[in-house]
Short mmCIF file of N, CA and C in Angstrom, two decimals:
data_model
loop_
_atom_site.label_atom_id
_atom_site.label_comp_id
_atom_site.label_asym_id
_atom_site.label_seq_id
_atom_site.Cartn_x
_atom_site.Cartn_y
_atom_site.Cartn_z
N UNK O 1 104.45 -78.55 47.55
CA UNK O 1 105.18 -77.57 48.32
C UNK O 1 106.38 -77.10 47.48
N UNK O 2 106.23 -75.62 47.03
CA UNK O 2 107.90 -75.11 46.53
C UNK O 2 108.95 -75.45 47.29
N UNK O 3 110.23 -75.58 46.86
CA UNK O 3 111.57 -75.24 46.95
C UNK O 3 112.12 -74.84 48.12
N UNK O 4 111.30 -73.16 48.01
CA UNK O 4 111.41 -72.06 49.36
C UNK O 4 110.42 -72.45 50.33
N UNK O 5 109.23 -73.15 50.26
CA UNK O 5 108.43 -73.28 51.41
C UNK O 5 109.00 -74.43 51.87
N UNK O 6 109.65 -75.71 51.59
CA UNK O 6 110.49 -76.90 52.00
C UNK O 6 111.51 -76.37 53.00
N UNK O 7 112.31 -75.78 52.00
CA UNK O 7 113.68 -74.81 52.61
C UNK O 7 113.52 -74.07 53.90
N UNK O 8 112.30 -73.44 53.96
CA UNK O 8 111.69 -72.09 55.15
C UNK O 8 111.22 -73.26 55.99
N UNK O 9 110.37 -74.86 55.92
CA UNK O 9 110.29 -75.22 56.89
C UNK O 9 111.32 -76.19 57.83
N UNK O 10 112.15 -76.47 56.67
CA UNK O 10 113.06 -77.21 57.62
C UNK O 10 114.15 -76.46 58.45
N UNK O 11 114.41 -75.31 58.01
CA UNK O 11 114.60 -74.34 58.79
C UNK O 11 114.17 -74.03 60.34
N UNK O 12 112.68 -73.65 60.01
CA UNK O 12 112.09 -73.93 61.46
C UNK O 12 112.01 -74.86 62.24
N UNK O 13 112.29 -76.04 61.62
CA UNK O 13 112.46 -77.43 62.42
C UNK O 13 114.16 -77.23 62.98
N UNK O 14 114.83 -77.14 62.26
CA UNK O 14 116.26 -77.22 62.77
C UNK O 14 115.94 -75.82 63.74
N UNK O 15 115.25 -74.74 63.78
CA UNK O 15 115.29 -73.51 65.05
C UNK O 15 114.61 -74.54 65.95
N UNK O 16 113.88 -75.06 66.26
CA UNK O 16 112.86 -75.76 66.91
C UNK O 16 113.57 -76.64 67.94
N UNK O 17 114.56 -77.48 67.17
CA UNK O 17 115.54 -78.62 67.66
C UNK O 17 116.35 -77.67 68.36
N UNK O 18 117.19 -76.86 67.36
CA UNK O 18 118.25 -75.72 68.75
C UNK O 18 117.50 -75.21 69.96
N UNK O 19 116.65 -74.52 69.85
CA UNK O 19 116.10 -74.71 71.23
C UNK O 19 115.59 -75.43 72.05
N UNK O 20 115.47 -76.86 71.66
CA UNK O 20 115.17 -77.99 72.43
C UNK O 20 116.24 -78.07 73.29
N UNK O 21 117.30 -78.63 72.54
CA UNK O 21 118.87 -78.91 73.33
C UNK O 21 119.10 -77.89 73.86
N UNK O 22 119.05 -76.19 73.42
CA UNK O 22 119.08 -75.19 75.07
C UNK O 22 118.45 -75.08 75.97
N UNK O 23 117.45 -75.78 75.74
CA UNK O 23 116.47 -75.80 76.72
C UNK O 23 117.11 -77.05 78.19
N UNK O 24 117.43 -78.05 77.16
CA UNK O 24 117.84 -79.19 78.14
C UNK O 24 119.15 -78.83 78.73
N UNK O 25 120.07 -78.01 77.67
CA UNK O 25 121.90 -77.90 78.55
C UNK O 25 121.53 -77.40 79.85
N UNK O 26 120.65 -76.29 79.51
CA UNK O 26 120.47 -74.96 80.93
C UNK O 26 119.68 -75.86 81.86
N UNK O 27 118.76 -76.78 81.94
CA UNK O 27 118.03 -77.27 82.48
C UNK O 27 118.85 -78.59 83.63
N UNK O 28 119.87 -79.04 82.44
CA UNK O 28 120.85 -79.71 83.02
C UNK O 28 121.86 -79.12 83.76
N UNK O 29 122.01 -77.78 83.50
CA UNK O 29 123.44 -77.19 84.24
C UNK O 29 122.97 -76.05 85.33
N UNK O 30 121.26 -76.46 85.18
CA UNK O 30 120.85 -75.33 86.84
C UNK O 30 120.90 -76.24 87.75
N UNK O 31 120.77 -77.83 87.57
CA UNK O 31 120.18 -79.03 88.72
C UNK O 31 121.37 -78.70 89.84
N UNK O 32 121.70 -78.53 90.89
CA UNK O 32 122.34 -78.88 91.78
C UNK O 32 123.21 -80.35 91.76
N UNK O 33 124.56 -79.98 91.99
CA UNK O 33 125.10 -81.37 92.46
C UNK O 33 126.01 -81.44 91.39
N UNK O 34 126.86 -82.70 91.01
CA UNK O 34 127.51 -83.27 89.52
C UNK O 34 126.83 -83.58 88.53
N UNK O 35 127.63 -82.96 87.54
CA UNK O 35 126.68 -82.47 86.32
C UNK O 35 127.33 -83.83 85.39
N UNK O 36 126.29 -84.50 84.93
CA UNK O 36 126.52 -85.86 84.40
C UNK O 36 127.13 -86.23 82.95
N UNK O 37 128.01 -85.45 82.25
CA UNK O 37 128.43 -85.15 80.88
C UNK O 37 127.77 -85.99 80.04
N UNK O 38 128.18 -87.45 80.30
CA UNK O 38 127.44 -88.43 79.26
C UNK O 38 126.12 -88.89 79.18
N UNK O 39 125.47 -88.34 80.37
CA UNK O 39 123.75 -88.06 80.06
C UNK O 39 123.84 -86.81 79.38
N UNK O 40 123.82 -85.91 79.76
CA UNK O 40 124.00 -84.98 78.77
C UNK O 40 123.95 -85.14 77.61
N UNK O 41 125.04 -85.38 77.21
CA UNK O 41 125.15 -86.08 76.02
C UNK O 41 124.60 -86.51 75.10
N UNK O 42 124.21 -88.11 75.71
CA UNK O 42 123.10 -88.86 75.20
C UNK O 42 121.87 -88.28 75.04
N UNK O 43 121.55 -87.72 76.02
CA UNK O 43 119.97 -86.86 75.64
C UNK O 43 120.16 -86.00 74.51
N UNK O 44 121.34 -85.20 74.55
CA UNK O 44 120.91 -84.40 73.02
C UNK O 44 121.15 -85.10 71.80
N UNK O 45 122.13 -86.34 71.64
CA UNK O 45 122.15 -87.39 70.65
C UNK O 45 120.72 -87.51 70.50
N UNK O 46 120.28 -87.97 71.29
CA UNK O 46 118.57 -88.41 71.67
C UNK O 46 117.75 -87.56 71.03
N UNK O 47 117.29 -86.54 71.10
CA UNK O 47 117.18 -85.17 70.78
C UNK O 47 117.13 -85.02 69.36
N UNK O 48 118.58 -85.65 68.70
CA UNK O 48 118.76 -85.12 67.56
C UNK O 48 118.31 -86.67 66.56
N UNK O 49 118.22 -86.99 67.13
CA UNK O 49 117.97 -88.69 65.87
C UNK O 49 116.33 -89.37 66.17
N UNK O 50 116.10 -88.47 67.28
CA UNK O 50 113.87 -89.09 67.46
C UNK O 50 113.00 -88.14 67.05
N UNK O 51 113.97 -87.08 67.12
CA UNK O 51 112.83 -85.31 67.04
C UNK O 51 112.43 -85.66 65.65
N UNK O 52 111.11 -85.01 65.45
CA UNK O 52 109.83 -85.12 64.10
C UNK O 52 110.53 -84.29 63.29
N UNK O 53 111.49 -82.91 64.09
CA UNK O 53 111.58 -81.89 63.18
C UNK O 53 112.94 -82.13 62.55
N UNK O 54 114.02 -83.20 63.16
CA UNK O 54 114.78 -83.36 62.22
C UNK O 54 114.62 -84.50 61.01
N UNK O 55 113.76 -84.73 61.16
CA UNK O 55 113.41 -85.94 59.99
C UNK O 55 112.39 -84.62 58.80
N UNK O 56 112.13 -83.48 59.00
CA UNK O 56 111.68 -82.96 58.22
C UNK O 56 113.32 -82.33 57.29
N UNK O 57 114.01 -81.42 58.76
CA UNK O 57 115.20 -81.11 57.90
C UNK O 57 116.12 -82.18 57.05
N UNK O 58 116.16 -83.40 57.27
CA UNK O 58 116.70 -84.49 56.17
C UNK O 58 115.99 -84.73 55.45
N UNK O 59 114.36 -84.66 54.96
CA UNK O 59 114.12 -84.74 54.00
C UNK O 59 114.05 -83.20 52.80
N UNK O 60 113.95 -81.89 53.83
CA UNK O 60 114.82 -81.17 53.09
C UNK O 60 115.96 -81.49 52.21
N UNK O 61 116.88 -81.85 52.85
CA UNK O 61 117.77 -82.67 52.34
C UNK O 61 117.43 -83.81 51.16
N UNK O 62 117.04 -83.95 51.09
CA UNK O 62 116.80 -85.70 50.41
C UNK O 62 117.39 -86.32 51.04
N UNK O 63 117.12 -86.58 52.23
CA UNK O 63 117.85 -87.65 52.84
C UNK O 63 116.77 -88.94 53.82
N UNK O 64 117.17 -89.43 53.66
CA UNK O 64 116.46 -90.47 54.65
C UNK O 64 116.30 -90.18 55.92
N UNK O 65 114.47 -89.94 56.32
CA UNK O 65 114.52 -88.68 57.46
C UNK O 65 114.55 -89.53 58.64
N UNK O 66 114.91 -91.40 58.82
CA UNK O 66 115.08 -92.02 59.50
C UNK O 66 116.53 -92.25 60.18
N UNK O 67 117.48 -91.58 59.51
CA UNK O 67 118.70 -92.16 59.62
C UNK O 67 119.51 -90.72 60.08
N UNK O 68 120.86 -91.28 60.89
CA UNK O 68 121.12 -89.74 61.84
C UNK O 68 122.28 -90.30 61.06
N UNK O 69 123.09 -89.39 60.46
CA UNK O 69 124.66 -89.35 59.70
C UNK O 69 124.95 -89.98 58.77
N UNK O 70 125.83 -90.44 58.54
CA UNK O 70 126.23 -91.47 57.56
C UNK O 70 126.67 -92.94 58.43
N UNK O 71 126.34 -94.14 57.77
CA UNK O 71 126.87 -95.09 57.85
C UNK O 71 128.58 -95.24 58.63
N UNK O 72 128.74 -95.75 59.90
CA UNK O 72 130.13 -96.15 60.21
C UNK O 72 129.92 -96.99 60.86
N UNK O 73 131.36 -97.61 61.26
CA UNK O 73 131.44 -99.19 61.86
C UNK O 73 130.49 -99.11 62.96
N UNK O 74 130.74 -98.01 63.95
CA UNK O 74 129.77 -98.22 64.94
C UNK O 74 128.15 -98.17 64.90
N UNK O 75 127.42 -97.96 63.80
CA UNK O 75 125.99 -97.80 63.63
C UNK O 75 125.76 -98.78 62.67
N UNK O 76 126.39 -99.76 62.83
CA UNK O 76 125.63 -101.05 62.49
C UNK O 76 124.66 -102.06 63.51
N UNK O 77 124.18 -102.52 62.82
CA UNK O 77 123.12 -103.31 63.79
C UNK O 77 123.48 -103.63 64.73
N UNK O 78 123.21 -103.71 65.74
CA UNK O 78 123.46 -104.74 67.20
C UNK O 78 124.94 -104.53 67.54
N UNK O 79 125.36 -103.05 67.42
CA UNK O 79 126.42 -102.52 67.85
C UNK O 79 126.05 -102.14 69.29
N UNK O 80 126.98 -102.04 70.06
CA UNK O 80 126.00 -101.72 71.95
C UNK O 80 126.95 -101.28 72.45
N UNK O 81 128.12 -100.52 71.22
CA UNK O 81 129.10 -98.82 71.69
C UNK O 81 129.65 -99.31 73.13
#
């Protein structure tokens, strides 16, 4: 795979993912009742560190298409935030 065909697909993976999470804000902010911020939240965290298509855009990257950010105190093992 070229350069530009890598580049053009992780692209579409990162369009793919943005409309996932608009899909869920609006979905979350039509429900009736109190709107739950930190589900919210968590689901698009969620969203962004299980989806197939961002493990394509980090390996765009060269990056390890398993891993969401960089290394900090709190994303060490058997951290429970």
């Amino acid at each position: 795979m070229t350069d530009e065909a890598k580049l053009r697909e992780a692209l579409e993976a990162a369009d793919a993912v943005i409309s996932r999470i608009q899909e869920l804000a609006a979905d979350r902010l039509s429900k009736p009742g109190a709107f739950d911020e930190a589900r919210a939240f968590y689901d698009i965290v969620e969203i962004l560190e299980t989806s197939s298509e961002i493990g394509k855009v980090r390996m765009a990257l060269d990056r390890d298409p398993f891993r969401f950010g960089e290394p900090t105190p709190v994303s060490r093992a058997g951290h429970t935030g």
